[in-house]
Short mmCIF file of the C-alpha atoms (twelve columns), coordinates in Angstrom:
data_MODEL
# 
_entry.id   MODEL 
# 
loop_
_atom_site.group_PDB 
_atom_site.id 
_atom_site.type_symbol 
_atom_site.label_atom_id 
_atom_site.label_alt_id 
_atom_site.label_comp_id 
_atom_site.label_asym_id 
_atom_site.label_seq_id 
_atom_site.Cartn_x 
_atom_site.Cartn_y 
_atom_site.Cartn_z 
_atom_site.pdbx_PDB_model_num 
ATOM 1   C CA . MET A 1   174.972 15.519 105.345 1 
ATOM 2   C CA . ALA A 2   173.240 14.853 108.592 1 
ATOM 3   C CA . LEU A 3   170.709 17.869 109.694 1 
ATOM 4   C CA . ASN A 4   171.421 19.049 113.387 1 
ATOM 5   C CA . PHE A 5   167.783 19.174 114.690 1 
ATOM 6   C CA . ASP A 6   167.309 21.111 117.657 1 
ATOM 7   C CA . PRO A 7   163.194 21.283 118.311 1 
ATOM 8   C CA . GLU A 8   163.846 24.498 120.557 1 
ATOM 9   C CA . LYS A 9   165.885 26.250 117.689 1 
ATOM 10  C CA . VAL A 10  163.757 24.994 114.642 1 
ATOM 11  C CA . TRP A 11  160.132 25.173 116.237 1 
ATOM 12  C CA . TYR A 12  160.292 28.088 118.174 1 
ATOM 13  C CA . SER A 13  161.695 30.265 115.527 1 
ATOM 14  C CA . ASN A 14  161.487 31.068 111.708 1 
ATOM 15  C CA . SER A 15  164.671 28.867 111.098 1 
ATOM 16  C CA . VAL A 16  165.848 28.079 107.815 1 
ATOM 17  C CA . LEU A 17  165.339 24.150 108.412 1 
ATOM 18  C CA . SER A 18  161.500 24.785 109.648 1 
ATOM 19  C CA . VAL A 19  161.142 26.453 106.085 1 
ATOM 20  C CA . MET A 20  162.685 23.622 104.613 1 
ATOM 21  C CA . LEU A 21  160.552 21.376 106.201 1 
ATOM 22  C CA . LEU A 22  157.292 22.972 105.525 1 
ATOM 23  C CA . PRO A 23  155.987 20.507 102.634 1 
ATOM 24  C CA . LEU A 24  156.384 17.670 105.514 1 
ATOM 25  C CA . SER A 25  154.094 19.759 107.888 1 
ATOM 26  C CA . TRP A 26  151.443 20.654 105.266 1 
ATOM 27  C CA . LEU A 27  151.561 16.983 104.633 1 
ATOM 28  C CA . PHE A 28  151.240 16.570 108.147 1 
ATOM 29  C CA . ARG A 29  148.479 18.942 108.608 1 
ATOM 30  C CA . MET A 30  146.225 17.474 105.884 1 
ATOM 31  C CA . ILE A 31  146.590 14.201 107.339 1 
ATOM 32  C CA . VAL A 32  145.619 15.150 110.873 1 
ATOM 33  C CA . ILE A 33  142.700 16.989 109.169 1 
ATOM 34  C CA . LEU A 34  141.459 14.163 107.106 1 
ATOM 35  C CA . ARG A 35  141.750 11.657 110.031 1 
ATOM 36  C CA . ARG A 36  139.551 13.856 112.427 1 
ATOM 37  C CA . ALA A 37  137.066 14.143 109.885 1 
ATOM 38  C CA . TYR A 38  137.220 10.545 109.337 1 
ATOM 39  C CA . TYR A 39  136.074 9.803  113.257 1 
ATOM 40  C CA . ARG A 40  133.758 12.514 113.297 1 
ATOM 41  C CA . LEU A 41  131.791 11.189 110.666 1 
ATOM 42  C CA . GLY A 42  131.324 8.047  112.472 1 
ATOM 43  C CA . ARG A 43  133.559 5.839  110.077 1 
ATOM 44  C CA . ARG A 44  135.390 4.396  113.329 1 
ATOM 45  C CA . VAL A 45  133.677 2.793  116.082 1 
ATOM 46  C CA . HIS A 46  134.250 4.832  119.511 1 
ATOM 47  C CA . SER A 47  134.584 3.328  122.806 1 
ATOM 48  C CA . THR A 48  131.932 4.161  124.911 1 
ATOM 49  C CA . SER A 49  132.070 4.294  128.928 1 
ATOM 50  C CA . SER A 50  129.696 4.191  131.803 1 
ATOM 51  C CA . ALA A 51  132.238 6.787  133.598 1 
ATOM 52  C CA . PHE A 52  132.829 10.234 132.775 1 
ATOM 53  C CA . VAL A 53  135.768 10.624 130.912 1 
ATOM 54  C CA . ILE A 54  137.606 13.978 130.733 1 
ATOM 55  C CA . VAL A 55  140.860 14.175 128.339 1 
ATOM 56  C CA . VAL A 56  143.599 16.586 129.217 1 
ATOM 57  C CA . GLY A 57  145.632 17.344 126.525 1 
ATOM 58  C CA . ASN A 58  147.802 19.556 124.072 1 
ATOM 59  C CA . ILE A 59  147.881 20.478 120.805 1 
ATOM 60  C CA . THR A 60  151.603 20.570 120.849 1 
ATOM 61  C CA . VAL A 61  155.128 18.571 121.505 1 
ATOM 62  C CA . GLY A 62  156.603 19.021 124.917 1 
ATOM 63  C CA . GLY A 63  155.794 19.954 128.326 1 
ATOM 64  C CA . THR A 64  152.724 22.162 128.755 1 
ATOM 65  C CA . GLY A 65  152.209 21.281 132.454 1 
ATOM 66  C CA . LYS A 66  149.344 19.074 131.566 1 
ATOM 67  C CA . THR A 67  150.307 16.316 133.961 1 
ATOM 68  C CA . PRO A 68  150.196 18.359 137.150 1 
ATOM 69  C CA . PHE A 69  146.957 19.604 135.953 1 
ATOM 70  C CA . VAL A 70  145.701 16.185 135.879 1 
ATOM 71  C CA . ILE A 71  147.144 15.573 139.233 1 
ATOM 72  C CA . TRP A 72  145.081 18.820 140.622 1 
ATOM 73  C CA . LEU A 73  142.022 18.024 138.703 1 
ATOM 74  C CA . ALA A 74  142.108 14.067 140.341 1 
ATOM 75  C CA . SER A 75  142.314 15.996 143.599 1 
ATOM 76  C CA . GLN A 76  139.553 17.804 143.054 1 
ATOM 77  C CA . CYS A 77  137.353 14.859 141.605 1 
ATOM 78  C CA . ARG A 78  138.401 13.042 145.121 1 
ATOM 79  C CA . ARG A 79  137.667 15.727 147.208 1 
ATOM 80  C CA . ARG A 80  133.825 15.798 145.980 1 
ATOM 81  C CA . GLY A 81  133.582 12.086 146.566 1 
ATOM 82  C CA . LEU A 82  133.896 10.945 143.145 1 
ATOM 83  C CA . LYS A 83  135.532 7.463  142.568 1 
ATOM 84  C CA . THR A 84  138.493 8.718  140.147 1 
ATOM 85  C CA . GLY A 85  140.492 6.848  137.780 1 
ATOM 86  C CA . ILE A 86  143.447 7.551  135.559 1 
ATOM 87  C CA . ILE A 87  144.630 6.481  132.203 1 
ATOM 88  C CA . THR A 88  148.048 7.293  130.270 1 
ATOM 89  C CA . ARG A 89  150.176 6.071  127.985 1 
ATOM 90  C CA . GLY A 90  153.023 4.867  129.917 1 
ATOM 91  C CA . TYR A 91  155.488 6.254  127.452 1 
ATOM 92  C CA . LYS A 92  158.724 4.238  127.226 1 
ATOM 93  C CA . GLY A 93  157.544 1.544  129.814 1 
ATOM 94  C CA . THR A 94  158.337 -1.787 129.054 1 
ATOM 95  C CA . HIS A 95  155.013 -3.631 130.222 1 
ATOM 96  C CA . THR A 96  154.657 -6.854 128.124 1 
ATOM 97  C CA . THR A 97  150.936 -6.549 128.243 1 
ATOM 98  C CA . PRO A 98  148.489 -4.208 125.654 1 
ATOM 99  C CA . VAL A 99  147.846 -2.457 129.191 1 
ATOM 100 C CA . ALA A 100 148.904 -2.724 132.912 1 
ATOM 101 C CA . GLU A 101 147.504 -1.420 136.212 1 
ATOM 102 C CA . VAL A 102 150.149 1.138  138.004 1 
ATOM 103 C CA . GLY A 103 150.620 1.280  141.879 1 
ATOM 104 C CA . ALA A 104 152.793 3.112  143.953 1 
ATOM 105 C CA . ASN A 105 155.623 0.486  143.908 1 
ATOM 106 C CA . SER A 106 155.755 -0.574 140.386 1 
ATOM 107 C CA . ARG A 107 158.684 -0.153 138.222 1 
ATOM 108 C CA . VAL A 108 159.383 2.832  136.808 1 
ATOM 109 C CA . GLU A 109 160.958 0.861  134.055 1 
ATOM 110 C CA . ALA A 110 157.915 -1.190 133.053 1 
ATOM 111 C CA . VAL A 111 155.166 1.804  133.299 1 
ATOM 112 C CA . GLY A 112 156.910 4.963  132.713 1 
ATOM 113 C CA . ASP A 113 157.835 7.991  134.723 1 
ATOM 114 C CA . GLU A 114 154.699 10.203 134.253 1 
ATOM 115 C CA . ALA A 115 152.521 6.855  135.130 1 
ATOM 116 C CA . LEU A 116 154.420 6.261  138.158 1 
ATOM 117 C CA . LEU A 117 154.362 9.859  139.509 1 
ATOM 118 C CA . LEU A 118 150.241 10.078 138.691 1 
ATOM 119 C CA . ALA A 119 149.956 6.838  140.887 1 
ATOM 120 C CA . ARG A 120 151.993 8.122  143.602 1 
ATOM 121 C CA . LYS A 121 150.805 11.868 143.708 1 
ATOM 122 C CA . THR A 122 147.248 11.090 143.457 1 
ATOM 123 C CA . ALA A 123 146.713 7.564  145.367 1 
ATOM 124 C CA . CYS A 124 144.143 6.943  141.915 1 
ATOM 125 C CA . PRO A 125 143.988 3.808  140.083 1 
ATOM 126 C CA . VAL A 126 145.951 4.392  137.044 1 
ATOM 127 C CA . VAL A 127 146.260 2.025  133.813 1 
ATOM 128 C CA . VAL A 128 148.678 2.648  131.306 1 
ATOM 129 C CA . GLY A 129 148.244 1.693  127.626 1 
ATOM 130 C CA . ALA A 130 149.123 3.258  123.928 1 
ATOM 131 C CA . ASP A 131 145.471 2.112  123.284 1 
ATOM 132 C CA . ARG A 132 143.557 4.513  125.560 1 
ATOM 133 C CA . SER A 133 140.069 2.223  124.849 1 
ATOM 134 C CA . GLN A 134 141.763 -0.625 126.410 1 
ATOM 135 C CA . ALA A 135 143.291 1.103  129.238 1 
ATOM 136 C CA . LEU A 136 139.741 2.440  129.812 1 
ATOM 137 C CA . ALA A 137 137.822 -0.797 129.740 1 
ATOM 138 C CA . LEU A 138 140.464 -2.381 132.108 1 
ATOM 139 C CA . LEU A 139 139.972 0.730  134.744 1 
ATOM 140 C CA . GLU A 140 136.126 -0.060 134.348 1 
ATOM 141 C CA . GLN A 141 136.539 -3.732 135.207 1 
ATOM 142 C CA . SER A 142 138.857 -2.854 138.054 1 
ATOM 143 C CA . ILE A 143 137.152 0.023  140.144 1 
ATOM 144 C CA . GLN A 144 134.129 1.132  138.129 1 
ATOM 145 C CA . PRO A 145 135.171 4.752  138.090 1 
ATOM 146 C CA . ASP A 146 132.576 7.704  138.458 1 
ATOM 147 C CA . VAL A 147 135.274 9.906  136.397 1 
ATOM 148 C CA . VAL A 148 138.150 8.817  134.534 1 
ATOM 149 C CA . LEU A 149 141.198 11.390 133.530 1 
ATOM 150 C CA . SER A 150 142.928 10.535 130.249 1 
ATOM 151 C CA . ASP A 151 146.419 12.612 130.637 1 
ATOM 152 C CA . ASP A 152 146.830 13.348 127.215 1 
ATOM 153 C CA . GLY A 153 144.945 11.514 124.571 1 
ATOM 154 C CA . LEU A 154 143.279 14.366 122.825 1 
ATOM 155 C CA . GLN A 155 144.540 12.840 119.512 1 
ATOM 156 C CA . HIS A 156 143.341 9.404  120.448 1 
ATOM 157 C CA . TYR A 157 139.963 10.007 118.531 1 
ATOM 158 C CA . ALA A 158 139.272 6.056  119.297 1 
ATOM 159 C CA . MET A 159 138.012 6.570  122.654 1 
ATOM 160 C CA . GLY A 160 134.812 8.427  123.726 1 
ATOM 161 C CA . ARG A 161 134.782 11.479 125.574 1 
ATOM 162 C CA . ASP A 162 132.651 13.519 127.743 1 
ATOM 163 C CA . PHE A 163 134.835 16.772 128.122 1 
ATOM 164 C CA . GLU A 164 137.810 17.936 126.575 1 
ATOM 165 C CA . ILE A 165 140.739 20.094 128.598 1 
ATOM 166 C CA . ALA A 166 143.398 21.424 126.171 1 
ATOM 167 C CA . VAL A 167 146.528 22.884 128.125 1 
ATOM 168 C CA . ILE A 168 148.681 25.476 126.471 1 
ATOM 169 C CA . ASP A 169 152.069 27.005 127.484 1 
ATOM 170 C CA . GLY A 170 151.523 30.488 128.299 1 
ATOM 171 C CA . GLU A 171 155.247 31.460 127.704 1 
ATOM 172 C CA . ARG A 172 155.952 29.187 124.224 1 
ATOM 173 C CA . GLU A 173 152.439 29.178 123.378 1 
ATOM 174 C CA . PHE A 174 152.720 27.715 119.609 1 
ATOM 175 C CA . GLY A 175 156.123 28.050 118.715 1 
ATOM 176 C CA . ASN A 176 156.171 29.191 114.820 1 
ATOM 177 C CA . GLY A 177 152.683 28.274 114.528 1 
ATOM 178 C CA . ARG A 178 153.533 25.051 112.402 1 
ATOM 179 C CA . CYS A 179 152.702 21.321 112.952 1 
ATOM 180 C CA . LEU A 180 155.078 18.866 112.731 1 
ATOM 181 C CA . PRO A 181 158.185 18.427 111.485 1 
ATOM 182 C CA . ALA A 182 158.491 21.930 111.061 1 
ATOM 183 C CA . GLY A 183 157.074 23.020 114.095 1 
ATOM 184 C CA . PRO A 184 155.671 21.876 117.420 1 
ATOM 185 C CA . LEU A 185 151.700 21.505 116.423 1 
ATOM 186 C CA . ARG A 186 150.290 17.918 116.449 1 
ATOM 187 C CA . GLU A 187 147.102 19.620 115.191 1 
ATOM 188 C CA . PRO A 188 146.634 23.240 113.911 1 
ATOM 189 C CA . PRO A 189 145.493 25.982 116.600 1 
ATOM 190 C CA . SER A 190 141.634 25.756 114.980 1 
ATOM 191 C CA . ARG A 191 141.334 22.372 116.994 1 
ATOM 192 C CA . LEU A 192 141.347 24.411 120.284 1 
ATOM 193 C CA . GLN A 193 137.743 25.758 119.248 1 
ATOM 194 C CA . SER A 194 136.202 22.327 119.464 1 
ATOM 195 C CA . CYS A 195 137.647 21.915 123.253 1 
ATOM 196 C CA . ASP A 196 135.394 22.081 125.921 1 
ATOM 197 C CA . LEU A 197 137.971 24.124 127.889 1 
ATOM 198 C CA . VAL A 198 141.464 25.507 127.113 1 
ATOM 199 C CA . VAL A 199 143.122 26.344 130.205 1 
ATOM 200 C CA . ARG A 200 146.903 28.487 129.886 1 
ATOM 201 C CA . ASN A 201 150.078 27.598 132.007 1 
ATOM 202 C CA . GLY A 202 151.359 30.949 133.154 1 
ATOM 203 C CA . PRO A 203 149.996 34.081 133.930 1 
ATOM 204 C CA . GLY A 204 147.505 35.974 131.773 1 
ATOM 205 C CA . ASP A 205 144.185 37.224 131.651 1 
ATOM 206 C CA . PRO A 206 142.459 36.975 135.046 1 
ATOM 207 C CA . HIS A 207 139.150 36.171 133.666 1 
ATOM 208 C CA . ALA A 208 140.176 33.624 131.605 1 
ATOM 209 C CA . PRO A 209 141.361 29.801 133.133 1 
ATOM 210 C CA . CYS A 210 144.755 29.565 133.789 1 
ATOM 211 C CA . PHE A 211 146.994 28.082 136.462 1 
ATOM 212 C CA . GLU A 212 150.839 28.462 137.733 1 
ATOM 213 C CA . VAL A 213 153.302 25.669 138.626 1 
ATOM 214 C CA . GLU A 214 154.464 26.522 142.247 1 
ATOM 215 C CA . PRO A 215 157.567 24.970 144.149 1 
ATOM 216 C CA . GLU A 216 157.162 23.286 147.264 1 
ATOM 217 C CA . GLU A 217 160.224 22.168 149.621 1 
ATOM 218 C CA . LEU A 218 162.698 20.111 148.357 1 
ATOM 219 C CA . LEU A 219 163.047 16.756 149.229 1 
ATOM 220 C CA . ALA A 220 166.156 14.668 149.597 1 
ATOM 221 C CA . LEU A 221 166.269 11.754 147.268 1 
ATOM 222 C CA . ASN A 222 168.145 9.429  150.078 1 
ATOM 223 C CA . LEU A 223 164.924 10.297 152.223 1 
ATOM 224 C CA . ARG A 224 167.351 10.592 155.170 1 
ATOM 225 C CA . GLU A 225 167.891 14.034 155.139 1 
ATOM 226 C CA . GLY A 226 164.441 15.276 155.302 1 
ATOM 227 C CA . ARG A 227 163.431 18.576 153.103 1 
ATOM 228 C CA . LYS A 228 164.766 22.000 152.648 1 
ATOM 229 C CA . PRO A 229 162.978 25.065 151.368 1 
ATOM 230 C CA . LEU A 230 164.147 26.291 148.100 1 
ATOM 231 C CA . GLN A 231 165.456 29.287 149.426 1 
ATOM 232 C CA . GLU A 232 168.019 27.272 151.444 1 
ATOM 233 C CA . PHE A 233 169.743 27.264 148.210 1 
ATOM 234 C CA . SER A 234 169.763 30.836 147.073 1 
ATOM 235 C CA . GLY A 235 173.181 32.143 146.377 1 
ATOM 236 C CA . ARG A 236 174.568 28.173 146.075 1 
ATOM 237 C CA . THR A 237 175.301 26.933 142.696 1 
ATOM 238 C CA . VAL A 238 173.944 23.713 142.055 1 
ATOM 239 C CA . HIS A 239 173.619 21.044 139.420 1 
ATOM 240 C CA . ALA A 240 170.015 21.438 137.804 1 
ATOM 241 C CA . VAL A 241 168.881 18.444 136.144 1 
ATOM 242 C CA . ALA A 242 165.692 18.129 134.113 1 
ATOM 243 C CA . GLY A 243 164.768 15.441 131.627 1 
ATOM 244 C CA . VAL A 244 161.010 16.854 130.919 1 
ATOM 245 C CA . GLY A 245 159.470 18.271 128.312 1 
ATOM 246 C CA . ASN A 246 160.361 21.603 129.097 1 
ATOM 247 C CA . PRO A 247 163.542 22.129 130.939 1 
ATOM 248 C CA . GLY A 248 163.399 25.891 130.826 1 
ATOM 249 C CA . ARG A 249 160.533 25.928 132.850 1 
ATOM 250 C CA . PHE A 250 162.405 24.288 135.747 1 
ATOM 251 C CA . PHE A 251 165.574 26.121 135.285 1 
ATOM 252 C CA . GLN A 252 163.619 29.783 135.466 1 
ATOM 253 C CA . MET A 253 161.937 28.461 138.883 1 
ATOM 254 C CA . LEU A 254 165.440 27.478 140.105 1 
ATOM 255 C CA . LYS A 255 166.302 31.264 139.018 1 
ATOM 256 C CA . ARG A 256 163.816 32.995 140.399 1 
ATOM 257 C CA . ALA A 257 164.907 31.691 143.577 1 
ATOM 258 C CA . GLY A 258 167.843 32.887 143.447 1 
ATOM 259 C CA . VAL A 259 169.868 29.902 142.874 1 
ATOM 260 C CA . ASP A 260 173.037 29.715 140.615 1 
ATOM 261 C CA . ILE A 261 172.568 26.943 138.622 1 
ATOM 262 C CA . ILE A 262 174.505 24.784 135.918 1 
ATOM 263 C CA . GLU A 263 171.975 23.334 133.516 1 
ATOM 264 C CA . HIS A 264 172.003 19.765 132.693 1 
ATOM 265 C CA . ALA A 265 168.695 19.254 130.027 1 
ATOM 266 C CA . PHE A 266 168.317 15.532 129.361 1 
ATOM 267 C CA . PRO A 267 165.881 14.348 126.953 1 
ATOM 268 C CA . ASP A 268 161.993 13.770 127.756 1 
ATOM 269 C CA . HIS A 269 161.565 10.675 129.780 1 
ATOM 270 C CA . HIS A 270 165.367 10.201 129.899 1 
ATOM 271 C CA . ALA A 271 166.747 6.823  131.431 1 
ATOM 272 C CA . TYR A 272 169.065 7.862  133.639 1 
ATOM 273 C CA . VAL A 273 172.191 5.825  134.653 1 
ATOM 274 C CA . LYS A 274 174.354 7.158  137.682 1 
ATOM 275 C CA . ALA A 275 177.279 8.549  135.465 1 
ATOM 276 C CA . ASP A 276 174.583 10.770 134.215 1 
ATOM 277 C CA . LEU A 277 174.660 12.607 137.520 1 
ATOM 278 C CA . GLU A 278 178.498 12.594 137.900 1 
ATOM 279 C CA . PHE A 279 179.795 15.950 137.513 1 
ATOM 280 C CA . GLY A 280 183.285 15.861 139.243 1 
ATOM 281 C CA . ASP A 281 182.528 17.812 142.253 1 
ATOM 282 C CA . ASP A 282 180.568 18.274 145.437 1 
ATOM 283 C CA . ALA A 283 177.909 20.865 144.134 1 
ATOM 284 C CA . PRO A 284 174.498 19.871 145.262 1 
ATOM 285 C CA . ILE A 285 172.483 18.304 142.341 1 
ATOM 286 C CA . LEU A 286 168.453 19.807 142.201 1 
ATOM 287 C CA . MET A 287 166.033 18.037 139.960 1 
ATOM 288 C CA . THR A 288 162.376 17.336 139.055 1 
ATOM 289 C CA . GLU A 289 159.921 15.161 140.625 1 
ATOM 290 C CA . LYS A 290 159.365 13.302 137.490 1 
ATOM 291 C CA . ASP A 291 163.280 12.540 137.282 1 
ATOM 292 C CA . ALA A 292 163.469 11.623 140.745 1 
ATOM 293 C CA . VAL A 293 161.304 8.572  140.306 1 
ATOM 294 C CA . LYS A 294 164.055 7.105  137.851 1 
ATOM 295 C CA . CYS A 295 166.788 8.072  140.195 1 
ATOM 296 C CA . GLU A 296 165.816 6.656  143.289 1 
ATOM 297 C CA . THR A 297 168.436 3.916  143.721 1 
ATOM 298 C CA . PHE A 298 171.200 6.611  143.302 1 
ATOM 299 C CA . LEU A 299 171.316 7.370  147.163 1 
ATOM 300 C CA . ASP A 300 174.074 10.011 147.243 1 
ATOM 301 C CA . SER A 301 173.467 12.145 150.409 1 
ATOM 302 C CA . ASP A 302 173.195 15.454 148.173 1 
ATOM 303 C CA . ILE A 303 170.552 15.238 145.527 1 
ATOM 304 C CA . TRP A 304 167.204 16.929 145.987 1 
ATOM 305 C CA . TYR A 305 163.975 16.807 144.119 1 
ATOM 306 C CA . LEU A 306 161.413 19.589 143.817 1 
ATOM 307 C CA . PRO A 307 157.616 18.727 144.199 1 
ATOM 308 C CA . ILE A 308 155.679 21.556 142.500 1 
ATOM 309 C CA . ILE A 309 151.924 22.000 143.080 1 
ATOM 310 C CA . VAL A 310 149.267 23.820 140.959 1 
ATOM 311 C CA . GLN A 311 147.794 27.086 141.841 1 
ATOM 312 C CA . VAL A 312 144.387 28.084 139.622 1 
ATOM 313 C CA . ASN A 313 143.056 31.337 139.364 1 
ATOM 314 C CA . ALA A 314 139.267 31.924 140.278 1 
ATOM 315 C CA . ALA A 315 138.013 31.580 136.664 1 
ATOM 316 C CA . LEU A 316 139.426 28.193 136.249 1 
ATOM 317 C CA . GLU A 317 138.445 26.993 139.748 1 
ATOM 318 C CA . GLN A 318 134.776 27.906 138.879 1 
ATOM 319 C CA . ARG A 319 134.771 26.055 135.711 1 
ATOM 320 C CA . ILE A 320 136.364 22.958 137.300 1 
ATOM 321 C CA . SER A 321 133.783 23.408 140.279 1 
ATOM 322 C CA . THR A 322 130.892 23.398 137.677 1 
ATOM 323 C CA . LEU A 323 131.951 21.049 135.530 1 
ATOM 324 C CA . ILE A 324 132.599 17.892 138.526 1 
ATOM 325 C CA . GLU A 325 129.281 19.453 140.126 1 
ATOM 326 C CA . GLY A 326 127.589 18.695 136.977 1 
ATOM 327 C CA . ILE A 327 128.524 15.387 135.823 1 
ATOM 328 C CA . PRO A 328 125.106 13.425 135.004 1 
ATOM 329 C CA . ILE A 329 123.687 11.217 137.708 1 
ATOM 330 C CA . ALA A 330 123.441 8.686  135.215 1 
ATOM 331 C CA . LYS A 331 126.944 8.447  134.693 1 
ATOM 332 C CA . THR A 332 127.870 7.768  138.305 1 
ATOM 333 C CA . THR A 333 127.993 4.618  140.251 1 
ATOM 334 C CA . ALA A 334 125.115 4.079  142.173 1 
# 
């Protein structure tokens, strides 16, 4: 008999299925610990870089807000005059080479939604590849960066790094506290102790580094109708579309603005077809910016996407300023 595996129900509760999966979870946890120890003992060759490498990742599966945070971090690096590049996996991209450069006009099918969004929002050179070390090497050949930001890759130990930032979901945190497949954890929470900086996505202790994601104005997918404030949809019924790691965060953002939503949650990195957005009525459709890069050929007049912006607290701003200003001179391009 097939098991109905709903991660939200299994990973964020003490469900019966989660308990049944505990032996596999223990095995996974042991493999993770042994693998990390293997790298730390120097049994594997780590890639090195002349750039200062900052890894931004998480220890849970699903959206914690690391990509919006990387976009903000890239802007801080560039504002201080650092030549900044980004590497990322390019999940579900179909590029045929091990690594590939990403531009604002790259095909989303080839490079993946997050990579294309990073390239467009940051105007930084972006390279995708499952092997972060190869992606890093290509980026160095291309631009000789001062700073390289790795979107995800906390568990990619073969790639050397100078600084690790872990982003945690301030709402869901670590779920039931179990490792895969019984819970959402890629690594046990003790892994955070070895990170240089742990950042909370959501309100918390004002003295601890944290940020919140705030909505900007909605933009029309067809570009013809310009932009509208989110409040203009307050009290209206809309179809809310989200194919992201944590669609609930997007839905709650719309609800807080007073929008009456019909929820349509798709799998993370979902490849949309036009039929996915045909709901049989004339209600507007609101989606995330990550979804919009995959729906640009759907030129219906009433589809809107919501850009977001990261707002950091004083503690996080100070930590990042200190980090950037303290990058060793030997690591920067002369």
